[in-house]
Amino acid sequence: MVKAVFPGSFDPPTFGHLNIIERARTIFSEIHVVVAVNSEKKYLLTEIERVDLMKDLVKKWDNVFVHSWNHLIVQYAKQVDARVLIRGVRNLADFSYEFDLAMMNHGLSPDIETVFLSTDPQYFVLRSSAIKELASFGGDVSTMVPETVASVLKSKFVHI
Ligand code: ADP
């Protein structure tokens, strides 16, 4: 009965994120999706938009919960008694970044393990930053994000 936390910006949530959650929820007893709120980072979507979109997207899964958090992720994991941090990895560049992050979190809290799930090949190219850029030019993002997300993205760039 191991619980896991899946932290991220989810700015916006993509089919790549949902695939990781869908697979992780069959391995762990509970998945706590944690929408990061970092005052140093600039987000396109507000905290409430990111949380509400994600809550709606995972509501079909009874062991997945969504919260936002603006402190260290290992503190959140301890609070919900989760022993695992899940991170998705698309390629070597991701792995290099994620490995450093895992080392840092391990230093902060040695009893919490980071587990990497490799991307499903069909979602290999999905990246929130590229999707935002595509949406800003009015490109079609319907194969990359759910409809609810596509419509929020559209509303963000309606003035352009
Ligand atoms: P962060 O700012 O924390 O990297 P993201 O929302 O970009 O937040 O990503 C959250 C997690 O989801 C990260 O571990 C990232 O590598 C993973 N991820 C993002 N897109 C994909 C994808 N297409 N396939 C697999 N994992 C992904």
mmCIF file of C-alpha atoms and ligand atoms in Angstrom:
data_model
loop_
_atom_site.group_PDB
_atom_site.id
_atom_site.type_symbol
_atom_site.label_atom_id
_atom_site.label_comp_id
_atom_site.label_asym_id
_atom_site.label_seq_id
_atom_site.Cartn_x
_atom_site.Cartn_y
_atom_site.Cartn_z
ATOM 1 C CA MET A 1 0.000 0.000 0.000
ATOM 2 C CA VAL A 2 2.602 2.545 -1.107
ATOM 3 C CA LYS A 3 1.353 6.051 -1.813
ATOM 4 C CA ALA A 4 3.014 8.283 -4.393
ATOM 5 C CA VAL A 5 3.175 11.972 -5.218
ATOM 6 C CA PHE A 6 3.357 13.242 -8.812
ATOM 7 C CA PRO A 7 4.547 16.860 -8.728
ATOM 8 C CA GLY A 8 4.682 19.232 -11.670
ATOM 9 C CA SER A 9 3.791 22.606 -13.093
ATOM 10 C CA PHE A 10 1.042 21.177 -15.324
ATOM 11 C CA ASP A 11 1.011 24.479 -17.201
ATOM 12 C CA PRO A 12 -1.012 23.076 -18.926
ATOM 13 C CA PRO A 13 -1.779 19.386 -18.211
ATOM 14 C CA THR A 14 -1.127 17.240 -21.322
ATOM 15 C CA PHE A 15 -1.900 13.704 -22.503
ATOM 16 C CA GLY A 16 1.710 12.907 -21.494
ATOM 17 C CA HIS A 17 1.008 13.803 -17.842
ATOM 18 C CA LEU A 18 -2.280 11.878 -17.873
ATOM 19 C CA ASN A 19 -0.573 8.797 -19.274
ATOM 20 C CA ILE A 20 1.953 8.840 -16.416
ATOM 21 C CA ILE A 21 -0.870 9.193 -13.852
ATOM 22 C CA GLU A 22 -2.937 6.426 -15.455
ATOM 23 C CA ARG A 23 0.001 3.996 -15.341
ATOM 24 C CA ALA A 24 1.184 5.030 -11.869
ATOM 25 C CA ARG A 25 -2.260 4.587 -10.323
ATOM 26 C CA THR A 26 -2.125 0.868 -11.103
ATOM 27 C CA ILE A 27 1.217 0.510 -9.297
ATOM 28 C CA PHE A 28 0.620 2.664 -6.204
ATOM 29 C CA SER A 29 -2.339 2.710 -3.803
ATOM 30 C CA GLU A 30 -2.852 6.482 -4.083
ATOM 31 C CA ILE A 31 -1.474 9.130 -6.423
ATOM 32 C CA HIS A 32 -1.343 12.691 -5.142
ATOM 33 C CA VAL A 33 -0.922 15.026 -8.100
ATOM 34 C CA VAL A 34 0.700 18.173 -6.748
ATOM 35 C CA VAL A 35 0.375 21.344 -8.783
ATOM 36 C CA ALA A 36 3.477 23.377 -8.012
ATOM 37 C CA VAL A 37 3.106 27.025 -7.111
ATOM 38 C CA ASN A 38 6.546 28.598 -7.326
ATOM 39 C CA SER A 39 6.745 32.378 -6.992
ATOM 40 C CA GLU A 40 9.991 32.346 -9.034
ATOM 41 C CA LYS A 41 8.226 30.779 -12.039
ATOM 42 C CA LYS A 42 5.941 32.480 -14.500
ATOM 43 C CA TYR A 43 2.891 30.410 -15.430
ATOM 44 C CA LEU A 44 0.434 30.927 -18.272
ATOM 45 C CA LEU A 45 -2.416 29.318 -16.347
ATOM 46 C CA THR A 46 -3.360 30.386 -12.834
ATOM 47 C CA GLU A 47 -3.041 28.025 -9.887
ATOM 48 C CA ILE A 48 -6.831 27.631 -9.820
ATOM 49 C CA GLU A 49 -7.009 26.878 -13.555
ATOM 50 C CA ARG A 50 -4.275 24.252 -13.318
ATOM 51 C CA VAL A 51 -5.852 22.602 -10.254
ATOM 52 C CA ASP A 52 -9.408 22.689 -11.624
ATOM 53 C CA LEU A 53 -8.388 21.307 -15.027
ATOM 54 C CA MET A 54 -6.382 18.511 -13.431
ATOM 55 C CA LYS A 55 -9.162 17.662 -10.936
ATOM 56 C CA ASP A 56 -11.633 17.360 -13.778
ATOM 57 C CA LEU A 57 -9.255 15.199 -15.855
ATOM 58 C CA VAL A 58 -8.582 12.676 -13.068
ATOM 59 C CA LYS A 59 -12.062 12.495 -11.563
ATOM 60 C CA LYS A 60 -12.665 9.119 -13.279
ATOM 61 C CA TRP A 61 -9.841 7.606 -11.182
ATOM 62 C CA ASP A 62 -10.822 6.991 -7.565
ATOM 63 C CA ASN A 63 -7.279 6.764 -6.166
ATOM 64 C CA VAL A 64 -5.988 10.024 -7.679
ATOM 65 C CA PHE A 65 -6.129 13.309 -5.753
ATOM 66 C CA VAL A 66 -5.095 16.832 -6.764
ATOM 67 C CA HIS A 67 -3.724 19.628 -4.573
ATOM 68 C CA SER A 68 -1.546 22.680 -4.974
ATOM 69 C CA TRP A 69 1.564 23.311 -2.895
ATOM 70 C CA ASN A 70 4.102 26.099 -2.584
ATOM 71 C CA HIS A 71 6.770 24.483 -0.364
ATOM 72 C CA LEU A 72 9.243 21.620 -0.710
ATOM 73 C CA ILE A 73 7.690 18.578 -2.341
ATOM 74 C CA VAL A 74 9.241 16.165 0.188
ATOM 75 C CA GLN A 75 7.356 18.029 2.925
ATOM 76 C CA TYR A 76 4.141 17.427 1.052
ATOM 77 C CA ALA A 77 4.977 13.749 0.607
ATOM 78 C CA LYS A 78 5.521 13.378 4.362
ATOM 79 C CA GLN A 79 2.252 15.129 5.081
ATOM 80 C CA VAL A 80 0.247 12.570 3.077
ATOM 81 C CA ASP A 81 2.506 9.681 4.133
ATOM 82 C CA ALA A 82 3.771 9.031 0.572
ATOM 83 C CA ARG A 83 7.112 7.218 0.148
ATOM 84 C CA VAL A 84 7.524 7.802 -3.581
ATOM 85 C CA LEU A 85 7.918 10.795 -5.892
ATOM 86 C CA ILE A 86 7.019 9.996 -9.498
ATOM 87 C CA ARG A 87 8.653 11.815 -12.389
ATOM 88 C CA GLY A 88 8.174 11.247 -16.092
ATOM 89 C CA VAL A 89 11.172 11.040 -18.408
ATOM 90 C CA ARG A 90 11.073 11.641 -22.166
ATOM 91 C CA ASN A 91 14.751 11.638 -23.117
ATOM 92 C CA LEU A 92 18.319 12.010 -21.840
ATOM 93 C CA ALA A 93 17.950 15.747 -21.258
ATOM 94 C CA ASP A 94 14.946 15.087 -19.007
ATOM 95 C CA PHE A 95 16.848 12.337 -17.215
ATOM 96 C CA SER A 96 19.827 14.553 -16.528
ATOM 97 C CA TYR A 97 17.586 17.247 -14.992
ATOM 98 C CA GLU A 98 15.434 14.740 -13.117
ATOM 99 C CA PHE A 99 18.455 12.890 -11.750
ATOM 100 C CA ASP A 100 19.821 16.084 -10.165
ATOM 101 C CA LEU A 101 16.405 16.831 -8.705
ATOM 102 C CA ALA A 102 16.152 13.291 -7.326
ATOM 103 C CA MET A 103 19.586 13.625 -5.698
ATOM 104 C CA MET A 104 18.514 16.870 -4.070
ATOM 105 C CA ASN A 105 15.269 15.406 -2.777
ATOM 106 C CA HIS A 106 17.109 12.325 -1.547
ATOM 107 C CA GLY A 107 19.468 14.591 0.385
ATOM 108 C CA LEU A 108 16.504 16.381 1.947
ATOM 109 C CA SER A 109 14.633 13.212 2.763
ATOM 110 C CA PRO A 110 16.471 9.869 2.317
ATOM 111 C CA ASP A 111 13.365 7.820 3.134
ATOM 112 C CA ILE A 112 11.502 9.116 0.074
ATOM 113 C CA GLU A 113 12.380 7.479 -3.260
ATOM 114 C CA THR A 114 12.050 9.010 -6.730
ATOM 115 C CA VAL A 115 10.647 6.586 -9.303
ATOM 116 C CA PHE A 116 11.060 7.474 -12.990
ATOM 117 C CA LEU A 117 8.472 6.354 -15.516
ATOM 118 C CA SER A 118 9.566 6.556 -19.126
ATOM 119 C CA THR A 119 7.177 8.270 -21.482
ATOM 120 C CA ASP A 120 4.874 6.251 -23.663
ATOM 121 C CA PRO A 121 6.394 6.632 -27.158
ATOM 122 C CA GLN A 122 3.199 8.198 -28.473
ATOM 123 C CA TYR A 123 3.613 11.091 -25.997
ATOM 124 C CA PHE A 124 7.351 11.457 -26.423
ATOM 125 C CA VAL A 125 7.131 14.857 -28.127
ATOM 126 C CA LEU A 126 4.568 16.400 -25.778
ATOM 127 C CA ARG A 127 5.954 19.276 -23.752
ATOM 128 C CA SER A 128 3.857 21.953 -22.021
ATOM 129 C CA SER A 129 6.147 24.794 -23.162
ATOM 130 C CA ALA A 130 5.953 23.794 -26.847
ATOM 131 C CA ILE A 131 2.177 23.327 -26.613
ATOM 132 C CA LYS A 132 1.804 26.868 -25.217
ATOM 133 C CA GLU A 133 3.897 28.244 -28.038
ATOM 134 C CA LEU A 134 1.890 26.357 -30.645
ATOM 135 C CA ALA A 135 -1.379 27.566 -29.080
ATOM 136 C CA SER A 136 -0.088 31.152 -29.069
ATOM 137 C CA PHE A 137 0.191 30.937 -32.875
ATOM 138 C CA GLY A 138 -3.312 29.500 -33.147
ATOM 139 C CA GLY A 139 -1.998 25.985 -33.913
ATOM 140 C CA ASP A 140 -4.093 22.852 -33.391
ATOM 141 C CA VAL A 141 -3.265 21.263 -30.026
ATOM 142 C CA SER A 142 -6.182 18.836 -29.966
ATOM 143 C CA THR A 143 -3.976 15.725 -30.226
ATOM 144 C CA MET A 144 -1.775 16.933 -27.369
ATOM 145 C CA VAL A 145 -4.165 18.059 -24.650
ATOM 146 C CA PRO A 146 -7.757 17.238 -23.642
ATOM 147 C CA GLU A 147 -10.526 19.468 -25.005
ATOM 148 C CA THR A 148 -11.022 21.340 -21.709
ATOM 149 C CA VAL A 149 -7.335 22.297 -21.720
ATOM 150 C CA ALA A 150 -7.397 23.305 -25.398
ATOM 151 C CA SER A 151 -10.284 25.665 -24.744
ATOM 152 C CA VAL A 152 -8.541 27.354 -21.786
ATOM 153 C CA LEU A 153 -5.426 27.757 -23.956
ATOM 154 C CA LYS A 154 -7.524 29.269 -26.715
ATOM 155 C CA SER A 155 -9.029 31.787 -24.288
ATOM 156 C CA LYS A 156 -5.525 32.880 -23.241
ATOM 157 C CA PHE A 157 -4.548 33.839 -26.778
ATOM 158 C CA VAL A 158 -7.866 35.185 -27.982
ATOM 159 C CA HIS A 159 -6.497 38.746 -28.236
ATOM 160 C CA ILE A 160 -3.666 37.792 -30.629
HETATM 161 P P1 ADP B 1 7.995 20.578 -14.053
HETATM 162 O O1 ADP B 1 8.017 22.078 -14.173
HETATM 163 O O2 ADP B 1 8.017 20.095 -12.628
HETATM 164 O O3 ADP B 1 8.977 19.851 -14.926
HETATM 165 P P2 ADP B 1 5.935 19.627 -15.882
HETATM 166 O O4 ADP B 1 4.468 19.877 -15.772
HETATM 167 O O5 ADP B 1 6.648 20.154 -17.069
HETATM 168 O O6 ADP B 1 6.514 20.191 -14.522
HETATM 169 O O7 ADP B 1 6.214 18.073 -15.796
HETATM 170 C C1 ADP B 1 5.827 17.293 -14.678
HETATM 171 C C2 ADP B 1 6.416 15.895 -14.837
HETATM 172 O O8 ADP B 1 5.804 15.256 -15.958
HETATM 173 C C3 ADP B 1 7.917 15.895 -15.096
HETATM 174 O O9 ADP B 1 8.485 14.774 -14.455
HETATM 175 C C4 ADP B 1 8.005 15.734 -16.594
HETATM 176 O O10 ADP B 1 9.215 15.138 -17.003
HETATM 177 C C5 ADP B 1 6.817 14.813 -16.838
HETATM 178 N N1 ADP B 1 6.322 14.912 -18.205
HETATM 179 C C6 ADP B 1 5.944 16.029 -18.883
HETATM 180 N N2 ADP B 1 5.531 15.719 -20.132
HETATM 181 C C7 ADP B 1 5.679 14.357 -20.257
HETATM 182 C C8 ADP B 1 5.458 13.409 -21.339
HETATM 183 N N3 ADP B 1 5.021 13.806 -22.528
HETATM 184 N N4 ADP B 1 5.722 12.114 -21.078
HETATM 185 C C9 ADP B 1 6.181 11.723 -19.872
HETATM 186 N N5 ADP B 1 6.422 12.548 -18.840
HETATM 187 C C10 ADP B 1 6.171 13.855 -19.020
#
